[in-house]
Short mmCIF file of C-alpha atoms and ligand atoms in Angstrom, two decimals:
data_model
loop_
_atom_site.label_atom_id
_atom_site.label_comp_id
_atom_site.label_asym_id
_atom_site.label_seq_id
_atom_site.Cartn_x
_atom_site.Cartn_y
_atom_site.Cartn_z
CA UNK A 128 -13.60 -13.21 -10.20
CA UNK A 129 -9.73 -12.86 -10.34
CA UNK A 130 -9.39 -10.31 -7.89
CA UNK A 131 -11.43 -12.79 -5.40
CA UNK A 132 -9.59 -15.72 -5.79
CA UNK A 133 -6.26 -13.67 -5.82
CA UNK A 134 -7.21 -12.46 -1.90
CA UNK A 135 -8.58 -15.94 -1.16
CA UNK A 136 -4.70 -17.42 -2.05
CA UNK A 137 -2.73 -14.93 -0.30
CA UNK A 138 -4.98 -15.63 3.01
CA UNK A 139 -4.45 -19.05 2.21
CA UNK A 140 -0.70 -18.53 1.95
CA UNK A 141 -0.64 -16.49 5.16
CA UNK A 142 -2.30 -19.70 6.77
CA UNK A 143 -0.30 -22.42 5.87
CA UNK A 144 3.16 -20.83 5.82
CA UNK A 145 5.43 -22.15 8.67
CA UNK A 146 6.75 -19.94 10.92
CA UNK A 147 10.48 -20.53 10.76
CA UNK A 148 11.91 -17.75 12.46
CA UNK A 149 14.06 -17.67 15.15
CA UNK A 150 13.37 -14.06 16.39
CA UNK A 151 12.30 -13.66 19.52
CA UNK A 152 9.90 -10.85 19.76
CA UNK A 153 8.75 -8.56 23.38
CA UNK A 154 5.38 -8.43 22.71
CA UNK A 155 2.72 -11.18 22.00
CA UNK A 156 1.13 -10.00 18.92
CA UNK A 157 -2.00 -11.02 17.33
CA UNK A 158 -2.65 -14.22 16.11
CA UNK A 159 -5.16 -15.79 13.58
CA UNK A 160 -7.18 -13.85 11.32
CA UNK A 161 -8.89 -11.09 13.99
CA UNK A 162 -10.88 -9.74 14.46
CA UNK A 163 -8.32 -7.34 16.47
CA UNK A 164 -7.93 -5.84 19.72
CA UNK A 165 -6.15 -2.69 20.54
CA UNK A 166 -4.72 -2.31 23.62
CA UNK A 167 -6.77 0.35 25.80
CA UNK A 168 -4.08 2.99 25.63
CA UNK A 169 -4.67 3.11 22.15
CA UNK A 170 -8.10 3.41 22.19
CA UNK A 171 -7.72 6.80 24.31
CA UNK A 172 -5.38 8.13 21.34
CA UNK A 173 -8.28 8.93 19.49
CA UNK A 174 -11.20 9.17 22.28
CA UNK A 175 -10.99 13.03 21.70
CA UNK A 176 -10.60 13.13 18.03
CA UNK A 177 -13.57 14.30 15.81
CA UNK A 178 -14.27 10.89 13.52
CA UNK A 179 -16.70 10.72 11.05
CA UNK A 180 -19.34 8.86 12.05
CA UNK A 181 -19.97 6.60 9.12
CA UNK A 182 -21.21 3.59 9.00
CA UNK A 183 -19.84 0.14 9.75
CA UNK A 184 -21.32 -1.59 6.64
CA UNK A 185 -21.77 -5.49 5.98
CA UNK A 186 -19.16 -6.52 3.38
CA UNK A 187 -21.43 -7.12 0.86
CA UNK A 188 -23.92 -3.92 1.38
CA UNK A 189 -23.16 -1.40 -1.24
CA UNK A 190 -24.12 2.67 0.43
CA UNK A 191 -26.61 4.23 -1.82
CA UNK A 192 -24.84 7.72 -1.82
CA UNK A 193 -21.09 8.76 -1.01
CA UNK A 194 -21.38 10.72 1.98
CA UNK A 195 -18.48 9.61 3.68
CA UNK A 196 -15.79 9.88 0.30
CA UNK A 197 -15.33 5.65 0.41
CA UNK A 198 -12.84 4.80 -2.57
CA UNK A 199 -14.22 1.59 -2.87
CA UNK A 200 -17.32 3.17 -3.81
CA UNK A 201 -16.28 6.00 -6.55
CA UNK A 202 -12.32 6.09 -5.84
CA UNK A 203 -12.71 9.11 -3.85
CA UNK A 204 -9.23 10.21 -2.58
CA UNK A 205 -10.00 13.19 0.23
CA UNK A 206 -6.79 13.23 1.92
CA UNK A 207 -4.66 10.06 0.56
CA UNK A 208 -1.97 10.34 -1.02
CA UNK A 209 -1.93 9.21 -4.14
CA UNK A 210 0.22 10.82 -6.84
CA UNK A 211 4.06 12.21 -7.15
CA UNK A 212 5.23 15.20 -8.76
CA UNK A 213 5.40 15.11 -12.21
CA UNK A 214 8.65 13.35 -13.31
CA UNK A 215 9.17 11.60 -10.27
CA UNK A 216 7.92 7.61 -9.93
CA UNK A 217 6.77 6.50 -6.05
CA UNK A 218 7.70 2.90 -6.22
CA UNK A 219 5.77 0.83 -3.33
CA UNK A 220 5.12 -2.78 -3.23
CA UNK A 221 2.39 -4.63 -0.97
CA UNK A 222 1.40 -7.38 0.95
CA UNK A 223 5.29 -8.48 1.75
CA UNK A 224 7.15 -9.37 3.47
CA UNK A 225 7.77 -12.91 1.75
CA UNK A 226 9.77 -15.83 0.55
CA UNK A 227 10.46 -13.87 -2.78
CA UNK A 228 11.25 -10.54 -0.93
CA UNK A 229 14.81 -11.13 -0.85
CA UNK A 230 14.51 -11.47 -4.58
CA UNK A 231 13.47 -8.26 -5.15
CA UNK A 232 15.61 -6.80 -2.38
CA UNK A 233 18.79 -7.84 -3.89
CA UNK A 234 17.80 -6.23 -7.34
CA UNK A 235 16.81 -3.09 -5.74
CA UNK A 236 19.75 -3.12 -3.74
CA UNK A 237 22.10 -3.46 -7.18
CA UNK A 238 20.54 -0.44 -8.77
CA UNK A 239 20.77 1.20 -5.54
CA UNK A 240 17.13 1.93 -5.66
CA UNK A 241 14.95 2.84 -2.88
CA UNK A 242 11.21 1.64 -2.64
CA UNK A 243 8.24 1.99 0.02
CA UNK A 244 7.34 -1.53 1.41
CA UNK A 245 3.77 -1.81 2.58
CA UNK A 246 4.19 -4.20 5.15
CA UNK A 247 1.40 -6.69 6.72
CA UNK A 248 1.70 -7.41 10.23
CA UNK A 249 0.96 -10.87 10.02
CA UNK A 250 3.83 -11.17 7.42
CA UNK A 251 6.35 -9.58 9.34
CA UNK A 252 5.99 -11.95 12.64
CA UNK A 253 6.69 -14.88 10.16
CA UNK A 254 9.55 -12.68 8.26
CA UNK A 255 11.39 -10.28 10.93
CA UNK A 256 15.03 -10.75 9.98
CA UNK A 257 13.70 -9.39 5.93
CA UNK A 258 11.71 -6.50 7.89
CA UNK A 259 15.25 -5.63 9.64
CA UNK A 260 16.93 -6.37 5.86
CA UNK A 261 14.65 -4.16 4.07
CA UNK A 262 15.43 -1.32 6.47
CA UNK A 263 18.83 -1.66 6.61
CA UNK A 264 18.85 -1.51 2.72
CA UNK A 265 17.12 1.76 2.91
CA UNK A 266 13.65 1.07 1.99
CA UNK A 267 10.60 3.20 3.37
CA UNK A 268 9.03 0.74 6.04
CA UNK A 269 5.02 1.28 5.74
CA UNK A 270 1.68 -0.03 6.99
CA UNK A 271 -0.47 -2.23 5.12
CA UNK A 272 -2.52 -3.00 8.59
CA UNK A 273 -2.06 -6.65 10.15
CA UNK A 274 -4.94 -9.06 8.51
CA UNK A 275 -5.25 -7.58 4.86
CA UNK A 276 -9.10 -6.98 5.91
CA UNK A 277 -11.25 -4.20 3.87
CA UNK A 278 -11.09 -1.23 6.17
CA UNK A 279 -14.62 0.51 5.89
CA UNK A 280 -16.20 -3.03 7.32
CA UNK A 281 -13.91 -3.05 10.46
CA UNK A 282 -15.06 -1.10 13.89
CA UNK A 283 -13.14 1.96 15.06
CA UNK A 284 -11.31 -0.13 17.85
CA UNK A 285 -10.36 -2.80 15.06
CA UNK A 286 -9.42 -0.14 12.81
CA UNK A 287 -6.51 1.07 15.63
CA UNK A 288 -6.24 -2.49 16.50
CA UNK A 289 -4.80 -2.98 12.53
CA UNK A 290 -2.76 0.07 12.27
CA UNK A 291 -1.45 0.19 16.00
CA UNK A 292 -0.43 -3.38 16.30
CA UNK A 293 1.34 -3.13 12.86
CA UNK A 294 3.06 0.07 13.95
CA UNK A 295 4.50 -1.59 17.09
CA UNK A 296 5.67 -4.52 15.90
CA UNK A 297 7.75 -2.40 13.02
CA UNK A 298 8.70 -0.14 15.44
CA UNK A 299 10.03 -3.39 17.42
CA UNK A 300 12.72 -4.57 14.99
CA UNK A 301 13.32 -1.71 13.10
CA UNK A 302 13.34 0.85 16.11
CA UNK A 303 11.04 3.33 13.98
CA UNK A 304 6.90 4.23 13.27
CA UNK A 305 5.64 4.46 10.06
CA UNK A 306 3.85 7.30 9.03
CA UNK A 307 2.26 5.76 6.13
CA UNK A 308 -0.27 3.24 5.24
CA UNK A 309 -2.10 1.60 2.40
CA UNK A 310 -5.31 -0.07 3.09
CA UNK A 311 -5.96 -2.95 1.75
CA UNK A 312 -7.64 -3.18 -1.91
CA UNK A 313 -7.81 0.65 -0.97
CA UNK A 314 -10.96 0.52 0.88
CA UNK A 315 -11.14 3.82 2.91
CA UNK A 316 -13.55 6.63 3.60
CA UNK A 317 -13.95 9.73 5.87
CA UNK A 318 -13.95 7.30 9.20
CA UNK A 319 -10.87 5.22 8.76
CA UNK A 320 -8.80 8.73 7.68
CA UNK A 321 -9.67 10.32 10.66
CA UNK A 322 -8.77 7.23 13.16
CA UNK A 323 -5.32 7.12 10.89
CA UNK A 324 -4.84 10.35 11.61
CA UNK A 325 -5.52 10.84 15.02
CA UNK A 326 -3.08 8.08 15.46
CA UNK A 327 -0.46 10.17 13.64
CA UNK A 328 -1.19 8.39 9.66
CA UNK A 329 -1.35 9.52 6.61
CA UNK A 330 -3.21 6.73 3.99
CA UNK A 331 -1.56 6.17 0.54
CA UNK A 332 -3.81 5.20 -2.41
CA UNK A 333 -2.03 4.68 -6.01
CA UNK A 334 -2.46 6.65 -9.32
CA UNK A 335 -1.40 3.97 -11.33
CA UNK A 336 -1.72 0.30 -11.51
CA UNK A 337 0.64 -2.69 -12.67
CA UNK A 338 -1.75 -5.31 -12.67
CA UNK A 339 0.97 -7.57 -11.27
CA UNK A 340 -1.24 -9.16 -8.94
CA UNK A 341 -3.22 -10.83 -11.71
CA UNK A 342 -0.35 -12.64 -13.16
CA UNK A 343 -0.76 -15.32 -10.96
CA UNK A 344 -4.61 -16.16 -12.60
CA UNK A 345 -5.16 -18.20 -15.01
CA UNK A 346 -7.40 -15.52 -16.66
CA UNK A 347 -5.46 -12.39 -15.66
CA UNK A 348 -2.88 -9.83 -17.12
CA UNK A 349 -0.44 -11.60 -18.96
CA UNK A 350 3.21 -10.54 -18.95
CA UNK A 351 2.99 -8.80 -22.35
CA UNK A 352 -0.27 -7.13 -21.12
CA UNK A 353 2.20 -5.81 -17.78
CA UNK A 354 4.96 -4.84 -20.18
CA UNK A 355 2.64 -2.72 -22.62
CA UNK A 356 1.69 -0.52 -19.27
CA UNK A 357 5.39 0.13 -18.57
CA UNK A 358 5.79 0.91 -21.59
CA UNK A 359 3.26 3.20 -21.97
CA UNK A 360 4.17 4.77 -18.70
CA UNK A 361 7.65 4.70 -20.51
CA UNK A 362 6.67 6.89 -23.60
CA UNK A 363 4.21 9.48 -21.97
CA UNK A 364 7.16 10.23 -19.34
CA UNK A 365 7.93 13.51 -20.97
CA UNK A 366 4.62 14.70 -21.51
CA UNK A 367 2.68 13.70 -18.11
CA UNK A 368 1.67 16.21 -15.89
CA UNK A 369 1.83 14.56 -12.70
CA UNK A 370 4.36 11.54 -11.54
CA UNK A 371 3.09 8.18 -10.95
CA UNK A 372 2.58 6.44 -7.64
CA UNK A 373 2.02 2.89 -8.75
CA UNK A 374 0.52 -0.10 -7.14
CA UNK A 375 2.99 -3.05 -7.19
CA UNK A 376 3.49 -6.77 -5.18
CA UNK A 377 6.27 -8.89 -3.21
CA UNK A 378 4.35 -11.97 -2.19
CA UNK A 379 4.13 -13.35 -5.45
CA UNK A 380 7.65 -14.91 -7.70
CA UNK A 381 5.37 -13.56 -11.06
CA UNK A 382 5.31 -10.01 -9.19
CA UNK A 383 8.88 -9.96 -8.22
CA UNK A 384 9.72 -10.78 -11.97
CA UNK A 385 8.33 -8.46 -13.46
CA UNK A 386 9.18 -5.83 -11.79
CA UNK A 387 12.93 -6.55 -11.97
CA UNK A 388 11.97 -6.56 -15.99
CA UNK A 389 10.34 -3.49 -16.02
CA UNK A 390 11.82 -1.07 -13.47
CA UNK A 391 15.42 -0.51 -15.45
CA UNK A 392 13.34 1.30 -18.60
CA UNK A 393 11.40 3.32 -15.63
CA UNK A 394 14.56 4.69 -13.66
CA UNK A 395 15.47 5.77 -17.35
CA UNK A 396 12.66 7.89 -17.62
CA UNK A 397 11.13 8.98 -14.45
CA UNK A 398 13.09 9.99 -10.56
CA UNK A 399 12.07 6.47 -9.05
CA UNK A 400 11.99 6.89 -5.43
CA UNK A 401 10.02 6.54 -2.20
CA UNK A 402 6.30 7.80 -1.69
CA UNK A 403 8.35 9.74 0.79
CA UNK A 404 10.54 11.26 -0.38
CA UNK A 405 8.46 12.21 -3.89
CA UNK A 406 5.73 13.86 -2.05
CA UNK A 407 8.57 15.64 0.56
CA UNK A 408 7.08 14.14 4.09
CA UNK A 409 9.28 12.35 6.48
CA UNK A 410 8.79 8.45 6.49
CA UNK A 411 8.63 7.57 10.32
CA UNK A 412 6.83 9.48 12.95
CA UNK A 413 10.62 9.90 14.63
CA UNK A 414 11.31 11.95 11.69
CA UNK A 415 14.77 10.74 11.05
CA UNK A 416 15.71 8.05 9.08
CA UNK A 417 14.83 9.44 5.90
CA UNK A 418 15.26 7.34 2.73
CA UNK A 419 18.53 8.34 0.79
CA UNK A 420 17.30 10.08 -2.44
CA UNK A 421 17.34 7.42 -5.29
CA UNK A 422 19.67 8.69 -8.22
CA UNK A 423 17.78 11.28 -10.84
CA UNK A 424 16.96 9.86 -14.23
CA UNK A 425 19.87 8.66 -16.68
CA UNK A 426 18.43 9.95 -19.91
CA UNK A 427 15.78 11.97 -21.35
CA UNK A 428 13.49 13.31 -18.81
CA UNK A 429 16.44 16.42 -18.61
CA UNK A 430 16.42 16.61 -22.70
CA UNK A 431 12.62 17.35 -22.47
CA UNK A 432 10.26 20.03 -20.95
CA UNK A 433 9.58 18.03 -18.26
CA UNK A 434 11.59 19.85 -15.35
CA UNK A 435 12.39 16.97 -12.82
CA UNK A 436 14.98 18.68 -10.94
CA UNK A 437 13.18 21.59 -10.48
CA UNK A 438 9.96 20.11 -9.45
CA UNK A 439 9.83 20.95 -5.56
CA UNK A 440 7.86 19.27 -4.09
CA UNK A 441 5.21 20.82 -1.67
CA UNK A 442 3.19 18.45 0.76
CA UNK A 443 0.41 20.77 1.13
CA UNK A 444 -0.68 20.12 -2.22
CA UNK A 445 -0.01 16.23 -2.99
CA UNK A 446 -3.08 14.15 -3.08
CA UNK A 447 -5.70 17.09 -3.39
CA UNK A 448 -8.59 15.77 -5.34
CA UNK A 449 -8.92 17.69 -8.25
CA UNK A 450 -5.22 17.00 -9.01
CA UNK A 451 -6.01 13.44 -9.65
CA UNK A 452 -4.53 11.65 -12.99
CA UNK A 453 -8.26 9.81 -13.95
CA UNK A 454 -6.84 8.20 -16.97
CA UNK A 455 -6.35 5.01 -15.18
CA UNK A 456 -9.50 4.59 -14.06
CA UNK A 457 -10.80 2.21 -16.83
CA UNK A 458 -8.31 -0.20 -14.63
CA UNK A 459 -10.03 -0.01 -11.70
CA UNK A 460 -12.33 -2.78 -10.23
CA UNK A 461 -16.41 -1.45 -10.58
CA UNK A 462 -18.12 -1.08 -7.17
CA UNK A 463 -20.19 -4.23 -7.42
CA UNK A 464 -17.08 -6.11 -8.48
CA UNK A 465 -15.25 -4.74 -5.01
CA UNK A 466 -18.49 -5.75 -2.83
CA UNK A 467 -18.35 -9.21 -4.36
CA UNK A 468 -14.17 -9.30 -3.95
CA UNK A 469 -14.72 -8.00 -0.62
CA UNK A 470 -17.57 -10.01 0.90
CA UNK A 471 -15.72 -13.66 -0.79
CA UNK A 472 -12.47 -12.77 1.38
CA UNK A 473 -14.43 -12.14 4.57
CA UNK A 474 -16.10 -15.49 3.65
CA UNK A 475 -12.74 -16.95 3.27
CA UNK A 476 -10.91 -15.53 6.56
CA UNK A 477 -14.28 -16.75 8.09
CA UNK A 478 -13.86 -19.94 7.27
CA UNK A 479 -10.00 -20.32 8.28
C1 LIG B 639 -16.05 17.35 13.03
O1 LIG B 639 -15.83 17.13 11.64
C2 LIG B 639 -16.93 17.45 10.85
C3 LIG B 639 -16.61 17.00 9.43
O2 LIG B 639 -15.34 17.41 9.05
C4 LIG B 639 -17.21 18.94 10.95
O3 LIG B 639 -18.31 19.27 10.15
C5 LIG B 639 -17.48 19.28 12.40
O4 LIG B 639 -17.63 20.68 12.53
C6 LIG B 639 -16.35 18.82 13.28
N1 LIG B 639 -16.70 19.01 14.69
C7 LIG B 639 -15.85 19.49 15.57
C8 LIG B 639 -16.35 19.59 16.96
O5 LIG B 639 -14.72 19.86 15.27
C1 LIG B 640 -17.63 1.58 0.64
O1 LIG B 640 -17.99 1.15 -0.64
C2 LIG B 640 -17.97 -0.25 -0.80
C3 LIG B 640 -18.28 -0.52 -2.27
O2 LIG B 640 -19.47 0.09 -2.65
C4 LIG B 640 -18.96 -0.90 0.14
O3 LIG B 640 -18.87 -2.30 0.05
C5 LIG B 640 -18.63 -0.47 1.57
O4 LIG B 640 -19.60 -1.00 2.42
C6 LIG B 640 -18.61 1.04 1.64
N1 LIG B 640 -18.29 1.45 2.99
C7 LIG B 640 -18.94 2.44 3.60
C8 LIG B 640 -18.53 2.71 5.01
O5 LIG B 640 -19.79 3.09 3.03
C1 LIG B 641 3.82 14.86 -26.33
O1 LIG B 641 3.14 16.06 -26.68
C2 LIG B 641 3.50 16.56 -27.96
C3 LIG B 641 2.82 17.91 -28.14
O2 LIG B 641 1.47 17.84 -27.79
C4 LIG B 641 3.08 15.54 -29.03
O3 LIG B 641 3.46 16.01 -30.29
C5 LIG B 641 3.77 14.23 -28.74
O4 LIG B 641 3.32 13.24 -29.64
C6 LIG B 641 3.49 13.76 -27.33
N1 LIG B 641 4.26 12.57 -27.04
C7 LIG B 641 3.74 11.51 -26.45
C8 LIG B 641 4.69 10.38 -26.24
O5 LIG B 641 2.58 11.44 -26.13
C1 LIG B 642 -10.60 13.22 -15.83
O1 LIG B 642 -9.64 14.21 -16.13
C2 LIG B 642 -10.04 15.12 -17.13
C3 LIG B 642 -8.93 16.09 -17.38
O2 LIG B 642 -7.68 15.46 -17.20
C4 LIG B 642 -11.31 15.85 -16.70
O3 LIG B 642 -11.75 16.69 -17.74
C5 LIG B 642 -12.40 14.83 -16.38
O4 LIG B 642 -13.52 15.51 -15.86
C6 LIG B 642 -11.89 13.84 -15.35
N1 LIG B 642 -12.88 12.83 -15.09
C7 LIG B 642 -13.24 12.49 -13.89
C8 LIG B 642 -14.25 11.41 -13.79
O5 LIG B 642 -12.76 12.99 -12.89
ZN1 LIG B 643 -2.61 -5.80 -0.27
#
């Protein structure tokens, strides 16, 4: 069960690493693995909003029909993002920030390339002063809630707990709120979109999928298994019809590698840039701030049909449905693999 043992390290890793930071922070944020509590205010942000009513299901109980559009369940996308125009690349990385970040940082900082960082919050307490960095450089600051915990299994009030808390604490060193969030393993359905939203969100799945996060099993994607995907996303760059959004890591040294090996064919190929600015929304609920638009392709996407500068692209029609690139599905985890992944990480936050 790679994916399993891959969320049982990182909580692990959360756990033990020291807190070394100096920063002295206003607020006295969360603590241990949750559950959450938002603060009451919070709660009456979405007391008159219209949520679907789905259920709160035990981590291991699969639903018999998909009522409520759960990815976990059938990768239903409703109204996450989840793919760029065609010829343009979103480039996001999760789970950070982390000891490695400022590896990947300084190489995206020498190509002068922009990225969207899905932050956790109980990462960026222990890492403020990369948070700050990683702004600074230009990167899209994002959500990736505060405890890494499957979404669909949390309760309304932990659900704004995880995004609000996240939100404030961003908004704390970096003076702006995200608009965007990932949730974790992408587990969402109908309920957590609408709390997002009424809280001023917009949830971010992925079309495509590095694997990255199984180089660090001993039975996972192997490096030349990573490389032949960025390849292939390499050769059908002239002939896709939509732009990737890809799924990508910073809390791992194997991660961080291989995307520094990989990303220089990429930016040769495809506009690599933030989910931002690919799918024309504003990153931060201030509005401004907006990510400086990462340089346009050095070769061959202009000598081909594929017309990346003329692309505009229109929000109201990103992440519609029956838009979605399915040929990456084979990738995905199967359902009963996700309630098994999902219910052994509960287990393991339970138990720390
Ligand atoms: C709430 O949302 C549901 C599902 O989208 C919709 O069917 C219903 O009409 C809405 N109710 C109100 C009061 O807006
Ligand atoms: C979503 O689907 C997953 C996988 O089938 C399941 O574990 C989870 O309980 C579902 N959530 C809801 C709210 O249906
Ligand atoms: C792109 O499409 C053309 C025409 O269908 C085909 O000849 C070519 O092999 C394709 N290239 C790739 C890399 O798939
Ligand atoms: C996948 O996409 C193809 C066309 O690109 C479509 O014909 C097919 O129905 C899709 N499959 C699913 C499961 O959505
Ligand atoms: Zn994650």
């Amino acid at each position: 069960m790679k994916f399993t043992s891959a969320a049982l390290f990182l909580t692990l890793f959360g756990a033990i690493k020291a807190q070394t930071t100096g920063y002295q922070f206003k607020e006295n944020y969360p603590t241990g693995p949750g559950p959450l509590v938002p603060k009451p205010e919070w709660l009456e942000l979405i007391s008159g909003a219209n949520i679907t009513n789905s259920p709160v299901l035990r981590e291991n109980q699969e639903p018999d029909s998909d009522a409520y559009c759960n990815w976990s369940f059938n990768e239903c996308l409703g109204e996450s993002l989840y793919q760029c125009p065609r010829g343009d690349w979103g480039l996001t990385f999760d789970d950070g920030p982390s000891d490695v970040s400022p590896i990947l940082y300084d190489f995206l900082k020498s190509t002068n390339q922009k990225a969207t960082l899905f932050l956790l919050g109980e990462n960026i307490v222990k890492f403020p002063e990369l948070v700050k960095r990683a702004f600074d450089d230009g990167h899209e600051i994002a959500i990736h809630t505060w405890t890494h915990t499957a979404m669909t299994t949390l309760t309304n009030a932990q659900i704004v707990a995880e995004l609000k808390w996240t939100e404030l604490v961003i908004k704390e060193i970096t003076g702006f709120s995200p608009r965007f969030f990932r949730p974790p393993y992408g587990d969402i359905d109908n309920r957590v979109r609408d709390i997002g939203k009424a809280l001023g969100f917009v949830s971010v799945i992925w079309n495509e999928d590095t694997h990255d996060w199984q180089l660090v099993e001993s039975s996972g994607a192997t490096d030349a298994v990573v490389d032949a995907q960025y390849a292939e996303w390499v050769a059908e760059a002239s002939n896709a019809t939509v732009g990737g959004l890809a799924l990508q890591h910073d809390i791992y040294r194997p991660t961080v590698d291989s995307a520094i090996k990989n990303l220089p064919a990429l930016q040769a190929v495809y506009k690599v840039t933030t989910v931002g600015d690919c799918v024309g929304q504003p990153s931060y609920k201030e509005g401004a701030a907006a990510p400086i638009p990462s340089p346009v392709p050095s070769s061959s996407v202009t000598t081909t049909s594929a017309p990346t500068s003329t692309v505009s692209p229109s929000p109201t029609n990103q992440g519609l449905a029956g838009n979605v690139d399915n040929t990456s599905t084979a990738d995905q985890m199967t359902p009963s693999m996700k309630v098994l992944a999902i219910s052994v990480l509960s287990l393991g936050l339970y138990f720390l």
